[in-house]
Short mmCIF file of C-alpha atoms in Angstrom, two decimals:
data_model
loop_
_atom_site.label_atom_id
_atom_site.label_comp_id
_atom_site.label_asym_id
_atom_site.label_seq_id
_atom_site.Cartn_x
_atom_site.Cartn_y
_atom_site.Cartn_z
CA ASN A 168 87.16 98.42 90.04
CA ALA A 169 90.70 99.02 91.25
CA GLY A 170 91.41 95.44 91.68
CA VAL A 171 94.39 94.65 94.03
CA THR A 172 96.23 97.80 95.30
CA GLN A 173 99.30 98.03 97.25
CA THR A 174 100.83 100.67 99.58
CA PRO A 175 103.66 101.85 99.35
CA LYS A 176 104.96 101.42 96.11
CA PHE A 177 108.48 101.91 97.26
CA ARG A 178 110.01 102.10 100.92
CA VAL A 179 113.84 102.22 102.23
CA LEU A 180 114.26 101.20 105.85
CA LYS A 181 117.24 100.96 108.08
CA THR A 182 117.88 97.53 109.80
CA GLY A 183 115.77 97.15 112.94
CA GLN A 184 113.06 99.63 111.76
CA SER A 185 109.39 98.30 111.46
CA MET A 186 106.81 99.06 108.79
CA THR A 187 103.43 97.74 107.59
CA LEU A 188 102.58 97.15 103.92
CA LEU A 189 98.85 97.49 103.08
CA CYS A 190 97.09 95.32 100.63
CA ALA A 191 93.41 96.13 99.43
CA GLN A 192 91.05 94.53 97.09
CA ASP A 193 87.50 95.75 96.00
CA MET A 194 86.52 92.24 94.41
CA ASN A 195 84.89 90.72 97.42
CA HIS A 196 87.58 87.97 97.51
CA GLU A 197 87.76 85.70 100.56
CA TYR A 198 91.39 84.41 100.00
CA MET A 199 94.34 86.80 100.24
CA TYR A 200 98.18 86.28 99.83
CA TRP A 201 101.44 87.96 100.59
CA TYR A 202 104.55 86.90 98.39
CA ARG A 203 108.09 88.02 98.11
CA GLN A 204 109.78 87.87 94.61
CA ASP A 205 113.73 87.58 94.73
CA PRO A 206 115.79 87.05 91.42
CA GLY A 207 116.20 83.52 90.56
CA MET A 208 113.67 82.60 93.23
CA GLY A 209 110.35 82.92 91.68
CA LEU A 210 107.57 83.96 93.87
CA ARG A 211 107.57 82.68 97.36
CA LEU A 212 104.48 82.60 99.80
CA ILE A 213 104.83 84.37 102.99
CA HIS A 214 101.53 84.23 104.53
CA TYR A 215 98.00 83.92 103.42
CA SER A 216 94.36 84.44 104.67
CA VAL A 217 91.34 82.25 103.43
CA GLY A 218 88.81 84.57 105.08
CA GLU A 219 88.27 87.57 107.50
CA GLY A 220 90.10 87.08 110.88
CA THR A 221 91.95 83.95 109.53
CA THR A 222 95.66 83.62 108.59
CA ALA A 223 98.17 80.89 107.78
CA LYS A 224 101.83 80.51 107.32
CA GLY A 225 103.19 80.11 103.85
CA GLU A 226 106.53 78.95 102.68
CA VAL A 227 108.75 81.68 104.21
CA PRO A 228 107.08 83.25 107.31
CA ASP A 229 109.73 84.11 109.50
CA GLY A 230 110.35 87.75 110.21
CA TYR A 231 106.92 88.71 109.06
CA ASN A 232 103.38 89.18 110.71
CA VAL A 233 99.88 89.43 109.14
CA SER A 234 96.57 90.56 109.93
CA ARG A 235 93.01 90.38 108.14
CA LEU A 236 90.72 92.32 110.33
CA LYS A 237 88.60 93.37 107.48
CA LYS A 238 87.77 91.40 104.39
CA GLN A 239 89.02 93.70 101.88
CA ASN A 240 92.54 94.35 103.53
CA PHE A 241 95.49 92.24 104.23
CA LEU A 242 98.40 93.62 106.26
CA LEU A 243 101.96 92.58 106.25
CA GLY A 244 104.14 93.56 109.12
CA LEU A 245 108.00 93.68 109.57
CA GLU A 246 108.83 94.11 113.16
CA SER A 247 112.58 94.48 112.92
CA ALA A 248 113.73 94.79 109.25
CA ALA A 249 116.77 92.87 108.22
CA PRO A 250 118.84 93.25 104.92
CA SER A 251 117.62 89.69 104.01
CA GLN A 252 114.07 91.22 103.71
CA THR A 253 115.12 93.45 100.83
CA SER A 254 112.68 92.31 97.87
CA VAL A 255 109.67 92.90 95.89
CA TYR A 256 106.48 92.15 97.76
CA PHE A 257 103.30 91.16 95.91
CA CYS A 258 99.86 90.73 97.25
CA ALA A 259 97.27 88.92 95.63
CA SER A 260 93.59 87.83 95.96
CA ARG A 261 91.24 85.14 94.87
CA ARG A 262 87.60 84.47 95.20
CA GLY A 263 88.04 80.94 96.75
CA GLY A 264 90.01 77.84 96.86
CA LEU A 265 88.63 76.31 93.67
CA SER A 266 91.01 75.42 91.07
CA THR A 267 89.07 77.78 88.78
CA ASP A 268 89.35 80.68 90.91
CA THR A 269 91.98 82.94 89.27
CA GLN A 270 94.26 84.90 91.42
CA TYR A 271 94.88 88.43 90.84
CA PHE A 272 97.99 90.42 91.76
CA GLY A 273 98.68 93.76 93.17
CA PRO A 274 101.47 96.08 91.36
CA GLY A 275 104.03 95.35 94.05
CA THR A 276 105.88 97.31 96.81
CA ARG A 277 109.90 97.41 96.38
CA LEU A 278 111.42 97.44 99.77
CA THR A 279 115.20 97.93 100.51
CA VAL A 280 116.53 97.35 103.95
CA LEU A 281 119.88 99.21 104.62
CA SER B 286 104.94 69.42 98.16
CA GLN B 287 104.37 70.37 94.62
CA GLU B 288 107.14 71.75 92.73
CA LEU B 289 107.00 73.45 89.05
CA GLU B 290 110.15 73.61 86.87
CA GLN B 291 110.25 75.99 83.95
CA SER B 292 112.43 75.66 80.97
CA PRO B 293 114.21 77.66 79.61
CA GLN B 294 115.16 79.95 82.40
CA SER B 295 115.64 82.96 79.69
CA LEU B 296 115.71 83.07 76.00
CA ILE B 297 116.21 85.69 73.31
CA VAL B 298 114.45 85.63 70.16
CA GLN B 299 114.43 87.69 67.15
CA GLU B 300 111.12 89.50 66.34
CA GLY B 301 108.60 87.49 64.21
CA LYS B 302 110.29 84.05 65.41
CA ASN B 303 108.10 81.41 67.47
CA LEU B 304 108.94 80.19 70.77
CA THR B 305 107.80 77.79 73.58
CA ILE B 306 108.06 77.59 77.29
CA ASN B 307 107.59 74.80 79.21
CA CYS B 308 106.33 74.02 82.72
CA THR B 309 106.69 70.71 84.25
CA SER B 310 105.19 69.55 87.63
CA SER B 311 106.09 67.04 90.16
CA LYS B 312 102.56 66.14 90.70
CA THR B 313 99.35 65.92 88.66
CA LEU B 314 98.07 69.67 87.99
CA TYR B 315 94.53 70.32 88.87
CA GLY B 316 94.61 73.87 87.67
CA LEU B 317 97.70 75.49 85.89
CA TYR B 318 97.73 79.19 85.59
CA TRP B 319 100.04 81.12 83.18
CA TYR B 320 100.99 84.86 84.14
CA LYS B 321 103.22 87.41 82.57
CA GLN B 322 105.07 89.93 84.32
CA LYS B 323 106.62 93.05 82.71
CA TYR B 324 109.82 94.42 84.54
CA GLY B 325 109.01 96.26 87.73
CA GLU B 326 105.31 95.38 87.52
CA GLY B 327 102.90 92.96 88.86
CA LEU B 328 101.65 89.75 87.24
CA ILE B 329 99.11 89.76 84.69
CA PHE B 330 96.83 86.89 84.40
CA LEU B 331 96.99 85.08 80.74
CA MET B 332 95.24 81.92 80.85
CA MET B 333 94.17 78.97 83.17
CA LEU B 334 94.07 75.30 82.01
CA GLN B 335 92.36 72.43 83.97
CA LYS B 336 91.57 69.40 81.64
CA GLY B 337 94.03 67.14 80.26
CA GLY B 338 94.29 67.94 76.69
CA GLU B 339 93.10 71.45 77.01
CA GLU B 340 94.36 74.17 74.93
CA LYS B 341 93.53 77.87 75.09
CA SER B 342 94.57 80.84 72.96
CA HIS B 343 94.61 84.58 73.40
CA GLU B 344 95.89 86.71 70.55
CA LYS B 345 99.54 85.11 69.70
CA ILE B 346 99.72 83.09 72.66
CA THR B 347 98.57 79.44 72.97
CA ALA B 348 98.91 77.33 76.24
CA LYS B 349 98.45 73.56 76.27
CA LEU B 350 98.09 71.04 79.11
CA ASP B 351 99.29 67.46 78.29
CA GLU B 352 97.01 64.76 78.51
CA LYS B 353 98.85 63.30 81.68
CA LYS B 354 98.20 66.81 83.46
CA GLN B 355 101.94 67.11 84.47
CA GLN B 356 103.28 69.44 81.88
CA SER B 357 102.11 72.59 80.29
CA SER B 358 103.55 74.73 77.39
CA LEU B 359 103.14 78.20 76.36
CA HIS B 360 103.77 79.04 72.70
CA ILE B 361 103.94 82.56 71.28
CA THR B 362 103.58 82.83 67.28
CA ALA B 363 105.49 85.62 65.59
CA SER B 364 106.94 87.44 68.60
CA GLN B 365 106.74 91.03 69.21
CA PRO B 366 108.63 93.31 71.48
CA SER B 367 105.43 93.67 73.44
CA HIS B 368 105.86 89.84 74.52
CA ALA B 369 109.13 90.49 76.16
CA GLY B 370 108.95 90.04 80.02
CA ILE B 371 108.88 87.23 82.44
CA TYR B 372 106.43 84.35 82.24
CA LEU B 373 105.28 82.31 85.26
CA CYS B 374 103.45 79.02 85.51
CA GLY B 375 101.33 78.52 88.81
CA ALA B 376 99.73 75.56 89.86
CA ASP B 377 96.77 75.08 92.06
CA ASN B 378 97.75 73.58 95.48
CA GLY B 379 94.62 73.43 97.69
CA ASN B 380 94.13 76.99 99.10
CA LYS B 381 97.31 78.52 97.33
CA LEU B 382 99.22 78.46 94.19
CA VAL B 383 102.68 77.43 93.75
CA PHE B 384 104.87 79.17 91.11
CA GLY B 385 107.59 78.23 88.99
CA ALA B 386 110.82 80.33 88.97
CA GLY B 387 109.87 82.06 85.75
CA THR B 388 111.32 82.45 82.26
CA ILE B 389 112.66 85.62 81.03
CA LEU B 390 111.92 86.53 77.43
CA ARG B 391 113.66 89.21 75.30
CA VAL B 392 112.50 90.00 71.80
CA LYS B 393 115.14 91.68 69.57
CA SER B 394 113.68 93.89 66.92
#
């Protein structure tokens, strides 16, 4: 099992450009998440999904959109990138919503917006 | 909303020394997760605690959840350079986890 994978690993964008980050999991998990990690601010939840075809806003959703067309994939889109979106982005997945369901993380995508 | 406070924010220890990292919640914890992150990498799951008074160990790392289920501690015995990284606690909050800001651990050899 590959677990949770993220594509790409690194990306540099210019302000106003758009891009999509891809997250894939092979554990048949229902729940998937997108976080951003910034120095001194820990992990902040952007959007999440509790099943195929569903999405919900997290703590910092502005400027991002997501889609979960297939159970194994969760896409994060930036329509018009801004320098404030420079960050490390982590995807995670979880079997379900029970407190005993461990959340597993991908390796991260380092995004720089110039 | 639930908030987690970790302390200390960072610490430097001499190799071989013991250390403790704390995680305090603003609400009762129904599931508390500990993760480790090496610089530039993803988060690795360490342990999960659910019951008041519960204690789990893995190699030289022990995690405890207090009886009132509002505080957890992570204790490392005889630290090694391989223990260096960022330790984060996460609390189950319904459909998602909320995380503390993390504790940066450096181990001097």
